[in-house]
Amino acid sequence: MSYLCPSLKVLFAPAAAAALIFGGHVAAGPVAERSPFFGEWELDLTRMPASYGPPPKRVTYSFEDLGAGKWRTRVDIAAPDGSVRHVAMEYRRDGRMVPALGDTADGDSGALMSPAPNVLVLSIAKDKGLASVRVYAVSPDGKEMTESAASVDSQGVPFVRNFHYRRIR
């Protein structure tokens, strides 16, 4: 037996469909977002590109929702000597520049955009020049994130390297 009047059934059906499509995350107003990026990721050192050189000891990424469309990404890079570099950015995925927080050896600012729910594009700048472009993609099952890093080497030759991360939280 249905307790909804016919006009509410018309409104409820699309909301129920949206709940199935978006994993149950439906809110009044704009659709509440639960990104597949949110959580913590660890670099799979066994799958490092041969052209990279000596690998770090450990790399982790964490993505978190700060609310109102703003995200924070933190990167911790542990070197073989035990030192750790911490980098963070707080941003909206609107393609506008934001400063890097913490270690700025690889870049002092970035701009991020998300052309699809499981894709994030990051342009990194250093001293007002392009340092690299990174594209992050989360697998359909949400267990792996791939980072494609594009830049140029010291001779000006372009390259792209892929790094693979597994979800740890």
Coordinates of C-alpha atoms in Angstrom, one line a residue:
M1 CA 0.0 0.0 0.0
S2 CA 1.4 3.4 -1.0
Y3 CA 1.2 6.4 1.3
L4 CA 2.4 8.9 -1.3
C5 CA 0.0 11.0 -3.2
P6 CA 0.3 10.7 -7.0
S7 CA 2.2 14.0 -7.4
L8 CA 4.8 12.9 -4.7
K9 CA 5.3 9.6 -6.6
V10 CA 6.4 11.6 -9.6
L11 CA 9.0 13.4 -7.6
F12 CA 10.1 10.4 -5.6
A13 CA 10.8 8.1 -8.6
P14 CA 13.6 10.3 -10.1
A15 CA 15.1 10.7 -6.6
A16 CA 15.1 7.0 -6.0
A17 CA 16.7 6.4 -9.4
A18 CA 19.3 9.0 -8.6
A19 CA 20.0 7.3 -5.3
L20 CA 20.7 4.0 -7.1
I21 CA 22.9 5.8 -9.7
F22 CA 24.9 7.9 -7.2
G23 CA 25.2 5.3 -4.5
G24 CA 22.5 6.7 -2.3
H25 CA 24.0 10.2 -1.9
V26 CA 21.0 12.4 -2.7
A27 CA 20.4 15.7 -1.0
A28 CA 18.1 18.6 -1.3
G29 CA 19.4 21.1 -3.8
P30 CA 22.6 20.1 -5.6
V31 CA 23.4 16.4 -5.6
A32 CA 25.7 15.6 -2.6
E33 CA 29.0 14.2 -3.8
R34 CA 30.9 11.2 -2.6
S35 CA 33.9 11.2 -4.8
P36 CA 35.7 8.0 -5.6
F37 CA 38.9 9.9 -4.8
F38 CA 38.1 10.5 -1.1
G39 CA 40.2 8.5 1.2
E40 CA 43.9 7.5 1.4
W41 CA 46.0 6.0 -1.3
E42 CA 49.5 4.4 -1.3
L43 CA 52.0 4.2 -4.2
D44 CA 52.6 0.7 -5.5
L45 CA 56.4 0.7 -5.5
T46 CA 56.5 -2.7 -7.4
R47 CA 55.0 -1.0 -10.4
M48 CA 57.3 2.1 -10.7
P49 CA 58.2 3.2 -14.2
A50 CA 61.8 2.0 -15.1
S51 CA 62.6 5.5 -16.3
Y52 CA 61.9 7.1 -12.9
G53 CA 65.2 6.4 -11.1
P54 CA 65.5 5.4 -7.5
P55 CA 62.1 5.1 -6.0
P56 CA 60.9 6.8 -2.8
K57 CA 60.4 4.7 0.3
R58 CA 56.7 5.5 0.5
V59 CA 54.2 7.9 -1.1
T60 CA 50.6 8.5 0.1
Y61 CA 47.9 10.7 -1.1
S62 CA 44.8 11.6 0.8
F63 CA 41.7 13.4 -0.6
E64 CA 39.1 14.9 1.6
D65 CA 35.9 17.0 1.3
L66 CA 36.1 20.3 3.1
G67 CA 32.5 21.2 2.3
A68 CA 31.0 23.8 0.0
G69 CA 32.7 22.3 -3.0
K70 CA 36.2 22.6 -1.6
W71 CA 38.7 19.7 -1.4
R72 CA 42.0 19.1 0.3
T73 CA 44.7 16.8 -1.1
R74 CA 47.7 15.9 1.0
V75 CA 50.8 14.2 -0.3
D76 CA 53.5 12.7 1.9
I77 CA 56.7 11.5 0.2
A78 CA 59.1 9.5 2.3
A79 CA 62.7 9.4 0.9
P80 CA 64.9 6.3 1.3
D81 CA 66.9 8.3 4.0
G82 CA 63.7 8.6 6.1
S83 CA 63.0 12.3 5.5
V84 CA 59.5 13.1 4.6
R85 CA 58.1 15.9 2.3
H86 CA 54.6 17.1 3.0
V87 CA 52.6 18.9 0.3
A88 CA 49.0 20.0 0.4
M89 CA 46.5 22.0 -1.7
E90 CA 43.0 23.2 -0.8
Y91 CA 41.0 23.9 -3.9
R92 CA 37.8 23.9 -5.9
R93 CA 37.9 21.8 -9.1
D94 CA 37.3 24.9 -11.2
G95 CA 40.6 25.2 -13.0
R96 CA 41.7 28.3 -10.9
M97 CA 45.2 28.6 -9.4
V98 CA 45.8 27.8 -5.7
P99 CA 49.0 27.9 -3.8
A100 CA 50.8 24.7 -2.7
L101 CA 51.2 24.4 1.1
G102 CA 54.3 22.8 2.6
D103 CA 57.1 21.6 0.5
T104 CA 57.2 23.5 -2.9
A105 CA 60.3 21.8 -4.4
D106 CA 58.2 20.4 -7.3
G107 CA 55.7 23.2 -7.6
D108 CA 54.4 26.3 -5.8
S109 CA 50.9 26.4 -7.2
G110 CA 48.4 24.3 -9.1
A111 CA 45.0 24.4 -10.8
L112 CA 42.6 21.4 -10.7
M113 CA 39.6 20.4 -12.7
S114 CA 37.5 17.2 -12.8
P115 CA 36.1 16.4 -16.3
A116 CA 34.5 13.2 -15.0
P117 CA 33.7 12.0 -11.4
N118 CA 36.7 9.5 -11.5
V119 CA 39.2 11.9 -13.2
L120 CA 41.1 14.8 -11.8
V121 CA 43.5 17.0 -13.9
L122 CA 46.3 19.0 -12.1
S123 CA 48.5 21.6 -13.7
I124 CA 51.5 22.3 -11.5
A125 CA 53.5 25.5 -11.8
K126 CA 56.9 26.5 -10.3
D127 CA 58.1 30.1 -10.4
K128 CA 55.2 31.0 -12.8
G129 CA 56.2 28.4 -15.3
L130 CA 54.6 25.0 -16.1
A131 CA 56.3 22.3 -14.0
S132 CA 54.1 19.3 -15.0
V133 CA 50.6 18.1 -15.7
R134 CA 49.1 15.2 -13.8
V135 CA 45.9 13.2 -14.6
Y136 CA 44.5 11.0 -11.8
A137 CA 41.9 8.3 -12.6
V138 CA 40.1 6.0 -10.2
S139 CA 39.3 2.5 -11.4
P140 CA 35.6 1.5 -11.7
D141 CA 35.9 -0.7 -8.6
G142 CA 37.4 2.2 -6.6
K143 CA 40.4 0.2 -5.5
E144 CA 43.1 1.7 -7.7
M145 CA 44.1 5.2 -8.7
T146 CA 46.5 5.8 -11.7
E147 CA 48.5 9.0 -11.9
S148 CA 49.8 10.0 -15.4
A149 CA 52.5 12.5 -15.0
A150 CA 53.5 14.6 -18.1
S151 CA 56.5 16.8 -18.3
V152 CA 59.8 17.3 -20.2
D153 CA 63.2 16.0 -19.2
S154 CA 66.4 18.1 -18.8
Q155 CA 66.9 18.0 -22.6
G156 CA 63.4 19.2 -23.3
V157 CA 62.1 15.8 -24.4
P158 CA 58.4 15.3 -23.4
F159 CA 57.4 12.2 -21.5
V160 CA 54.5 10.6 -19.7
R161 CA 54.9 8.2 -16.8
N162 CA 52.2 6.2 -15.0
F163 CA 52.1 5.6 -11.3
H164 CA 49.7 3.2 -9.6
Y165 CA 48.2 3.6 -6.2
R166 CA 46.0 1.3 -4.1
R167 CA 43.4 2.4 -1.7
I168 CA 44.4 2.0 1.9
R169 CA 41.5 3.8 3.6

